[in-house]
Amino acid sequence: MSVCAFCVGVGVLSSFVFRTGFALFVCPPSHTLLDLLQIGSVLVTRTHTPAYCFFFSFPECPERLVAIREKLLEWELLERCVPVTAREITEEEVLLAHSQEYLELMKSTETMSEAELRSLSDTYDSVYLHPNSYRCACLAAGSVLQLVEKVLTGELRNGLALVRPPGHHAQRNKMDGYCMFNNVGIAAQYARQKLGADRVLIVDWDVHHGQGTQYLFEDSPSVLYFSVHRYEEGNFWPHLPESNSDAVGRGRGEGYNINVPWNQAGMRDADYLSAFLHILLPVAFEFQPQLVLVAAGFDSVIGDPKGEMAASPACFAHLTHLLMSLAGGKLVLSLEGGYNLQSLAEGTCMALKALLGDPCPLLEPPHVPCSSGLRSVSQALAVHGKYWKSLRRISADLPQEGEGDAGAALPASSSPPVMETLPGPATEPARPLPRSCTGLVYDEKMTQHYNMWDSQHPELPQRVSRIFQRHGELRLTERCCRLPARLASEEELQMCHSPAYVEAVKSTATMKPRDLHRQGNQYNSIYICASSYECARLAAGSAFSAVEAVLSGKVQNAVAIVRPPGHHAESDTACGFCFFNSVSLAARYAQRLAGRPMRVLILDWDVHHGNGTQQVFYRDPNVLYISLHRHDDGNFFPGSGAADEVGSGAGEGFTVNVAWTGGLDPPMGDPEYLAAFRTVVMPIAHEFAPDVVLVSAGFDAADGHPPPLGGYKVSAKCFGYMTRQLMTVAGGALVLALEGGHDLTAICDASEVCVSALLGNELEPLPEETLQQKPNANAVRSLEKIIQVQSQYWTSVRRFAPTVGYSFLEAQRRDTEEVETVTALASLSVMTEKRQQDEPMEEEELMTQ
């Protein structure tokens, strides 16, 4: 079973298992109730009549879950999750959020006649009842509790409960808006009172305000409720003044209720992301929840006849991904509304793919929210600045309303047909991710390259064997798709190396030891044995195998545990332990497979500059080379890689050198590398928009290497973080190929975390003190120089110059324009049919029939 980023099917990290739980509570058209479907295991079914309306047709119908299930099967997502056993909620648990009198009334509906059910329904707003409604509501609420318990106890990493009836409108003493029991509200109380969670965040992105949830927690400082919903100055259902931004809670709960009310239809992805990035995330990081619950309604997806919004299905992958950074990833989504079956199914699948760790799909411009959206966000900021320190500096950084014109909301009257307007990635079945999302290539023959004269040479054969051994001990290897190693042909080697040089290296295979020693001395930092040529061909060919598996769709990403390394090898000379430039050759091989000059990003985080890689692509605009390395003004090997080395000719601007200066006083570590990724690497990577990302994954910047070999203090956790960041680029098409790194423990630790990230295991978070630490002064000067040089080529880095010296957390709070570097914001191209003014959740004429 495959695993993906952040949490997944069956993920093993050390001795812990992290999974994505999935509860599907389905009412098929046959009127057989599938009470819980859990992916990847036995299908548990119970047969009874579904909760549906026998008075007239309501949009909250069993077919909603049927449509979701069909889309999950089409996209092959079911098998990637794990099962959870269904259970009904107990009466004691219902009383966590509802009164005894209300519970007894709902129980009595099981034996009511049709006339009695109709009469009771008419006492509520937008409600229908069936004899099985109570049973279905108990199963829906109980399924959510099952997932919450398993997530909080660590058995599951996160979960998605596809349940009905929905819950967020249900109040303590009454039904409302299709809802009987407040599923998420009960779950929050259950987490607090039964499972020991002190702080719970509830995020409600349903297009309708969850007034029932707000009422439950408006006086509680332990539950932070955030809702972004359509309001239209109270003219949209539920037509309540307390749905506005000035409803902030009361008593001890004042400030813990945040409403972002949209005052027009047609709000786009940029508007939703703006609300998350400017308000929700800053407050959430300050609140520090221990669990995040999402009232996940998809009636804000484009095409929904009630919501009339223009958020793309893909937007909900991004929103889910952002929430996964909270509460250590303890996140449970519970289905609420969504009434266009296609929009509902695709939005749900996108959110689940994010939970499984799939890369977020790229969204298209415009890059700014509309003027109305800006006003809503600004109003919420003005109201809540008094309660949350993190919001007090943000309002000044919001785009001005005039800047939002390009992102104007779509008018409700200009709606093309839904099938014509849903985004391409969602209307077509997404390419299903392979069952093994991570490929791994390794061949023990590569250990046959060794130094005959110095057994303690740092480029030891044990480097690869010990890494492979570690992966096996942690059972990472068995969860990868093993890829075949192969020899690169002489013709393939000539994609980057001259025929004469290839022939010169080939000739060493038949040399005597004395001649090998003499030949090695002709190069800089090279030893040669009779097996070196074959091992170098094997390293390059293994990189080819990894790239081919990723580009063909056999795997999502891959790691090549190879040696000898390659990034110092130039077109006609060996250098720095390197013979053939494996990653450069892999880039050319990728372009050969594509049959075009595809865009390739090579990121080199080896502590030594990859002089060979830079030379190969110095004039090439289709390969972006970014290197983070110790430079010390040219005084550290190999001496190349200054910040002003930017490429030439057509390739000018496509070489980016993060050239650290200042020696080891102090050494660079996690804060410096985090700053480099935030201000330089990721902005440029997203702006370049590559088709594939290759990493020259040297681990000699890792803590544990002596000064001559690096002397830096980058942690294994930081390498995992960098890997995770790169997985958001190029649709996750990512290949890591080993370069340097000579402390065996350090390189095993770092490689383990990187492969865990590729597999989707939960990564141990970076320490709080690291996230609060500012980069050192030498690093700040280095980054300022790099941004100064590169800003003439890459617009995305210009705005980071003032924040280079910020700590990770400071930048996170300050960087209200994060959308440009984390994701390409999008708006959608369309809206649905013309809305009706003052439309209740169901047609009034139907309610009176």
mmCIF file of N, CA and C in Angstrom, residues 397-476:
data_model
loop_
_atom_site.group_PDB
_atom_site.id
_atom_site.type_symbol
_atom_site.label_atom_id
_atom_site.label_comp_id
_atom_site.label_asym_id
_atom_site.label_seq_id
_atom_site.Cartn_x
_atom_site.Cartn_y
_atom_site.Cartn_z
ATOM 1 N N ASP A 397 -0.244 45.225 5.311
ATOM 2 C CA ASP A 397 0.413 44.505 4.220
ATOM 3 C C ASP A 397 -0.574 43.936 3.212
ATOM 4 N N LEU A 398 -1.858 44.080 3.474
ATOM 5 C CA LEU A 398 -2.836 43.575 2.520
ATOM 6 C C LEU A 398 -2.746 44.346 1.205
ATOM 7 N N PRO A 399 -2.971 43.668 0.072
ATOM 8 C CA PRO A 399 -3.064 44.408 -1.187
ATOM 9 C C PRO A 399 -4.171 45.445 -1.097
ATOM 10 N N GLN A 400 -3.952 46.594 -1.724
ATOM 11 C CA GLN A 400 -4.977 47.617 -1.733
ATOM 12 C C GLN A 400 -6.097 47.201 -2.685
ATOM 13 N N GLU A 401 -7.277 47.745 -2.449
ATOM 14 C CA GLU A 401 -8.426 47.304 -3.234
ATOM 15 C C GLU A 401 -8.213 47.494 -4.722
ATOM 16 N N GLY A 402 -7.531 48.546 -5.106
ATOM 17 C CA GLY A 402 -7.289 48.772 -6.525
ATOM 18 C C GLY A 402 -6.453 47.690 -7.156
ATOM 19 N N GLU A 403 -5.642 47.016 -6.313
ATOM 20 C CA GLU A 403 -4.794 45.951 -6.832
ATOM 21 C C GLU A 403 -5.570 44.671 -7.039
ATOM 22 N N GLY A 404 -6.777 44.619 -6.551
ATOM 23 C CA GLY A 404 -7.548 43.395 -6.634
ATOM 24 C C GLY A 404 -8.424 43.294 -7.853
ATOM 25 N N ASP A 405 -8.405 44.291 -8.721
ATOM 26 C CA ASP A 405 -9.320 44.276 -9.849
ATOM 27 C C ASP A 405 -9.124 43.066 -10.739
ATOM 28 N N ALA A 406 -7.845 42.650 -10.901
ATOM 29 C CA ALA A 406 -7.596 41.503 -11.774
ATOM 30 C C ALA A 406 -8.217 40.246 -11.223
ATOM 31 N N GLY A 407 -8.451 40.233 -9.948
ATOM 32 C CA GLY A 407 -9.041 39.054 -9.328
ATOM 33 C C GLY A 407 -10.492 39.248 -8.986
ATOM 34 N N ALA A 408 -11.194 40.119 -9.680
ATOM 35 C CA ALA A 408 -12.581 40.410 -9.350
ATOM 36 C C ALA A 408 -13.414 39.143 -9.361
ATOM 37 N N ALA A 409 -14.358 39.086 -8.420
ATOM 38 C CA ALA A 409 -15.249 37.936 -8.370
ATOM 39 C C ALA A 409 -16.082 37.877 -9.637
ATOM 40 N N LEU A 410 -16.488 36.667 -9.973
ATOM 41 C CA LEU A 410 -17.296 36.509 -11.177
ATOM 42 C C LEU A 410 -18.729 36.926 -10.898
ATOM 43 N N PRO A 411 -19.339 37.700 -11.765
ATOM 44 C CA PRO A 411 -20.735 38.071 -11.565
ATOM 45 C C PRO A 411 -21.636 36.856 -11.671
ATOM 46 N N ALA A 412 -22.636 36.808 -10.828
ATOM 47 C CA ALA A 412 -23.521 35.644 -10.806
ATOM 48 C C ALA A 412 -24.309 35.502 -12.098
ATOM 49 N N SER A 413 -24.408 36.545 -12.851
ATOM 50 C CA SER A 413 -25.205 36.507 -14.069
ATOM 51 C C SER A 413 -24.433 36.034 -15.281
ATOM 52 N N SER A 414 -23.148 35.788 -15.147
ATOM 53 C CA SER A 414 -22.333 35.435 -16.318
ATOM 54 C C SER A 414 -21.782 34.037 -16.196
ATOM 55 N N SER A 415 -22.665 33.078 -16.017
ATOM 56 C CA SER A 415 -22.247 31.728 -15.688
ATOM 57 C C SER A 415 -22.384 30.786 -16.864
ATOM 58 N N PRO A 416 -21.278 30.315 -17.437
ATOM 59 C CA PRO A 416 -21.347 29.269 -18.453
ATOM 60 C C PRO A 416 -21.787 27.960 -17.810
ATOM 61 N N PRO A 417 -22.143 26.953 -18.606
ATOM 62 C CA PRO A 417 -22.521 25.664 -18.045
ATOM 63 C C PRO A 417 -21.399 25.076 -17.194
ATOM 64 N N VAL A 418 -21.796 24.352 -16.166
ATOM 65 C CA VAL A 418 -20.815 23.840 -15.203
ATOM 66 C C VAL A 418 -19.766 22.966 -15.876
ATOM 67 N N MET A 419 -20.184 22.063 -16.760
ATOM 68 C CA MET A 419 -19.224 21.141 -17.360
ATOM 69 C C MET A 419 -18.181 21.880 -18.185
ATOM 70 N N GLU A 420 -18.524 23.083 -18.671
ATOM 71 C CA GLU A 420 -17.556 23.838 -19.456
ATOM 72 C C GLU A 420 -16.581 24.610 -18.581
ATOM 73 N N THR A 421 -16.901 24.722 -17.293
ATOM 74 C CA THR A 421 -16.135 25.651 -16.482
ATOM 75 C C THR A 421 -15.284 24.994 -15.418
ATOM 76 N N LEU A 422 -15.568 23.750 -15.078
ATOM 77 C CA LEU A 422 -14.716 23.107 -14.086
ATOM 78 C C LEU A 422 -13.300 23.023 -14.632
ATOM 79 N N PRO A 423 -12.283 23.232 -13.782
ATOM 80 C CA PRO A 423 -10.901 23.263 -14.252
ATOM 81 C C PRO A 423 -10.495 21.934 -14.859
ATOM 82 N N GLY A 424 -9.569 22.017 -15.813
ATOM 83 C CA GLY A 424 -9.109 20.814 -16.490
ATOM 84 C C GLY A 424 -8.643 19.709 -15.586
ATOM 85 N N PRO A 425 -7.770 19.996 -14.565
ATOM 86 C CA PRO A 425 -7.267 18.926 -13.735
ATOM 87 C C PRO A 425 -8.357 18.163 -13.004
ATOM 88 N N ALA A 426 -9.536 18.804 -12.789
ATOM 89 C CA ALA A 426 -10.584 18.127 -12.052
ATOM 90 C C ALA A 426 -11.587 17.460 -12.973
ATOM 91 N N THR A 427 -11.844 18.020 -14.168
ATOM 92 C CA THR A 427 -12.828 17.435 -15.051
ATOM 93 C C THR A 427 -12.312 16.151 -15.669
ATOM 94 N N GLU A 428 -11.018 16.012 -15.829
ATOM 95 C CA GLU A 428 -10.440 14.783 -16.343
ATOM 96 C C GLU A 428 -9.934 13.957 -15.174
ATOM 97 N N PRO A 429 -10.057 12.631 -15.253
ATOM 98 C CA PRO A 429 -9.537 11.816 -14.159
ATOM 99 C C PRO A 429 -8.059 12.102 -13.947
ATOM 100 N N ALA A 430 -7.707 12.425 -12.721
ATOM 101 C CA ALA A 430 -6.302 12.687 -12.423
ATOM 102 C C ALA A 430 -5.498 11.427 -12.648
ATOM 103 N N ARG A 431 -4.266 11.569 -13.105
ATOM 104 C CA ARG A 431 -3.415 10.404 -13.269
ATOM 105 C C ARG A 431 -3.245 9.740 -11.919
ATOM 106 N N PRO A 432 -3.726 8.508 -11.760
ATOM 107 C CA PRO A 432 -3.617 7.884 -10.447
ATOM 108 C C PRO A 432 -2.161 7.711 -10.061
ATOM 109 N N LEU A 433 -1.882 8.016 -8.826
ATOM 110 C CA LEU A 433 -0.514 7.843 -8.355
ATOM 111 C C LEU A 433 -0.195 6.361 -8.255
ATOM 112 N N PRO A 434 1.041 5.993 -8.498
ATOM 113 C CA PRO A 434 1.409 4.588 -8.446
ATOM 114 C C PRO A 434 1.248 4.027 -7.046
ATOM 115 N N ARG A 435 1.051 2.714 -6.981
ATOM 116 C CA ARG A 435 0.874 2.075 -5.669
ATOM 117 C C ARG A 435 2.113 2.264 -4.807
ATOM 118 N N SER A 436 3.282 2.215 -5.399
ATOM 119 C CA SER A 436 4.504 2.560 -4.680
ATOM 120 C C SER A 436 4.899 3.949 -5.134
ATOM 121 N N CYS A 437 4.728 4.921 -4.254
ATOM 122 C CA CYS A 437 4.917 6.289 -4.720
ATOM 123 C C CYS A 437 6.387 6.658 -4.786
ATOM 124 N N THR A 438 7.271 5.892 -4.142
ATOM 125 C CA THR A 438 8.694 6.226 -4.105
ATOM 126 C C THR A 438 9.512 5.093 -4.701
ATOM 127 N N GLY A 439 10.314 5.412 -5.695
ATOM 128 C CA GLY A 439 11.223 4.431 -6.254
ATOM 129 C C GLY A 439 12.578 4.497 -5.555
ATOM 130 N N LEU A 440 13.271 3.386 -5.516
ATOM 131 C CA LEU A 440 14.603 3.344 -4.907
ATOM 132 C C LEU A 440 15.509 2.485 -5.774
ATOM 133 N N VAL A 441 16.670 3.028 -6.110
ATOM 134 C CA VAL A 441 17.629 2.274 -6.910
ATOM 135 C C VAL A 441 18.955 2.199 -6.163
ATOM 136 N N TYR A 442 19.482 0.980 -6.095
ATOM 137 C CA TYR A 442 20.754 0.737 -5.404
ATOM 138 C C TYR A 442 21.335 -0.560 -5.937
ATOM 139 N N ASP A 443 22.636 -0.581 -6.094
ATOM 140 C CA ASP A 443 23.333 -1.802 -6.501
ATOM 141 C C ASP A 443 24.629 -1.899 -5.706
ATOM 142 N N GLU A 444 24.790 -3.018 -5.021
ATOM 143 C CA GLU A 444 25.959 -3.199 -4.166
ATOM 144 C C GLU A 444 27.264 -3.164 -4.957
ATOM 145 N N LYS A 445 27.185 -3.356 -6.257
ATOM 146 C CA LYS A 445 28.397 -3.322 -7.071
ATOM 147 C C LYS A 445 29.105 -1.977 -6.986
ATOM 148 N N MET A 446 28.355 -0.941 -6.637
ATOM 149 C CA MET A 446 28.978 0.377 -6.546
ATOM 150 C C MET A 446 29.959 0.484 -5.384
ATOM 151 N N THR A 447 29.947 -0.475 -4.481
ATOM 152 C CA THR A 447 30.935 -0.478 -3.390
ATOM 153 C C THR A 447 32.305 -0.969 -3.866
ATOM 154 N N GLN A 448 32.385 -1.453 -5.111
ATOM 155 C CA GLN A 448 33.660 -1.969 -5.622
ATOM 156 C C GLN A 448 34.617 -0.854 -6.042
ATOM 157 N N HIS A 449 34.145 0.378 -6.075
ATOM 158 C CA HIS A 449 35.028 1.534 -6.278
ATOM 159 C C HIS A 449 35.618 1.887 -4.920
ATOM 160 N N TYR A 450 36.933 1.781 -4.774
ATOM 161 C CA TYR A 450 37.554 2.029 -3.471
ATOM 162 C C TYR A 450 38.971 2.560 -3.682
ATOM 163 N N ASN A 451 39.521 3.125 -2.615
ATOM 164 C CA ASN A 451 40.871 3.684 -2.647
ATOM 165 C C ASN A 451 41.862 2.605 -2.214
ATOM 166 N N MET A 452 42.689 2.168 -3.157
ATOM 167 C CA MET A 452 43.639 1.079 -2.865
ATOM 168 C C MET A 452 44.772 1.533 -1.961
ATOM 169 N N TRP A 453 44.965 2.851 -1.833
ATOM 170 C CA TRP A 453 46.136 3.353 -1.106
ATOM 171 C C TRP A 453 45.758 4.000 0.234
ATOM 172 N N ASP A 454 44.473 4.276 0.429
ATOM 173 C CA ASP A 454 44.046 4.934 1.669
ATOM 174 C C ASP A 454 42.679 4.396 2.063
ATOM 175 N N SER A 455 42.667 3.432 2.974
ATOM 176 C CA SER A 455 41.404 2.800 3.365
ATOM 177 C C SER A 455 40.509 3.726 4.178
ATOM 178 N N GLN A 456 41.058 4.840 4.650
ATOM 179 C CA GLN A 456 40.279 5.791 5.446
ATOM 180 C C GLN A 456 39.840 7.009 4.637
ATOM 181 N N HIS A 457 39.996 6.924 3.335
ATOM 182 C CA HIS A 457 39.559 8.025 2.489
ATOM 183 C C HIS A 457 38.081 8.296 2.750
ATOM 184 N N PRO A 458 37.663 9.566 2.846
ATOM 185 C CA PRO A 458 36.264 9.865 3.227
ATOM 186 C C PRO A 458 35.223 9.352 2.245
ATOM 187 N N GLU A 459 35.561 9.209 0.961
ATOM 188 C CA GLU A 459 34.591 8.692 0.001
ATOM 189 C C GLU A 459 34.665 7.172 0.035
ATOM 190 N N LEU A 460 34.068 6.608 1.101
ATOM 191 C CA LEU A 460 34.164 5.177 1.398
ATOM 192 C C LEU A 460 33.058 4.384 0.704
ATOM 193 N N PRO A 461 33.316 3.123 0.369
ATOM 194 C CA PRO A 461 32.246 2.269 -0.158
ATOM 195 C C PRO A 461 31.086 2.117 0.822
ATOM 196 N N GLN A 462 31.395 2.176 2.129
ATOM 197 C CA GLN A 462 30.351 1.976 3.137
ATOM 198 C C GLN A 462 29.310 3.084 3.131
ATOM 199 N N ARG A 463 29.604 4.195 2.470
ATOM 200 C CA ARG A 463 28.624 5.281 2.439
ATOM 201 C C ARG A 463 27.287 4.792 1.896
ATOM 202 N N VAL A 464 27.285 4.107 0.780
ATOM 203 C CA VAL A 464 26.025 3.658 0.195
ATOM 204 C C VAL A 464 25.501 2.400 0.876
ATOM 205 N N SER A 465 26.383 1.491 1.246
ATOM 206 C CA SER A 465 25.913 0.255 1.863
ATOM 207 C C SER A 465 25.278 0.516 3.224
ATOM 208 N N ARG A 466 25.838 1.462 3.979
ATOM 209 C CA ARG A 466 25.275 1.754 5.296
ATOM 210 C C ARG A 466 23.931 2.484 5.176
ATOM 211 N N ILE A 467 23.818 3.368 4.191
ATOM 212 C CA ILE A 467 22.527 4.037 3.966
ATOM 213 C C ILE A 467 21.465 3.004 3.599
ATOM 214 N N PHE A 468 21.801 2.111 2.671
ATOM 215 C CA PHE A 468 20.850 1.088 2.255
ATOM 216 C C PHE A 468 20.495 0.170 3.423
ATOM 217 N N GLN A 469 21.470 -0.146 4.233
ATOM 218 C CA GLN A 469 21.228 -0.983 5.404
ATOM 219 C C GLN A 469 20.267 -0.291 6.373
ATOM 220 N N ARG A 470 20.472 0.993 6.604
ATOM 221 C CA ARG A 470 19.599 1.737 7.510
ATOM 222 C C ARG A 470 18.149 1.723 6.989
ATOM 223 N N HIS A 471 17.993 1.953 5.697
ATOM 224 C CA HIS A 471 16.646 1.941 5.134
ATOM 225 C C HIS A 471 15.979 0.581 5.326
ATOM 226 N N GLY A 472 16.776 -0.470 5.193
ATOM 227 C CA GLY A 472 16.227 -1.804 5.399
ATOM 228 C C GLY A 472 15.833 -2.047 6.843
ATOM 229 N N GLU A 473 16.652 -1.590 7.770
ATOM 230 C CA GLU A 473 16.348 -1.784 9.189
ATOM 231 C C GLU A 473 15.053 -1.094 9.582
ATOM 232 N N LEU A 474 14.780 0.036 8.977
ATOM 233 C CA LEU A 474 13.570 0.797 9.293
ATOM 234 C C LEU A 474 12.400 0.415 8.400
ATOM 235 N N ARG A 475 12.598 -0.575 7.553
ATOM 236 C CA ARG A 475 11.566 -1.089 6.661
ATOM 237 C C ARG A 475 11.088 -0.026 5.667
ATOM 238 N N LEU A 476 11.963 0.893 5.392
ATOM 239 C CA LEU A 476 11.661 1.867 4.346
ATOM 240 C C LEU A 476 11.798 1.230 2.969
#
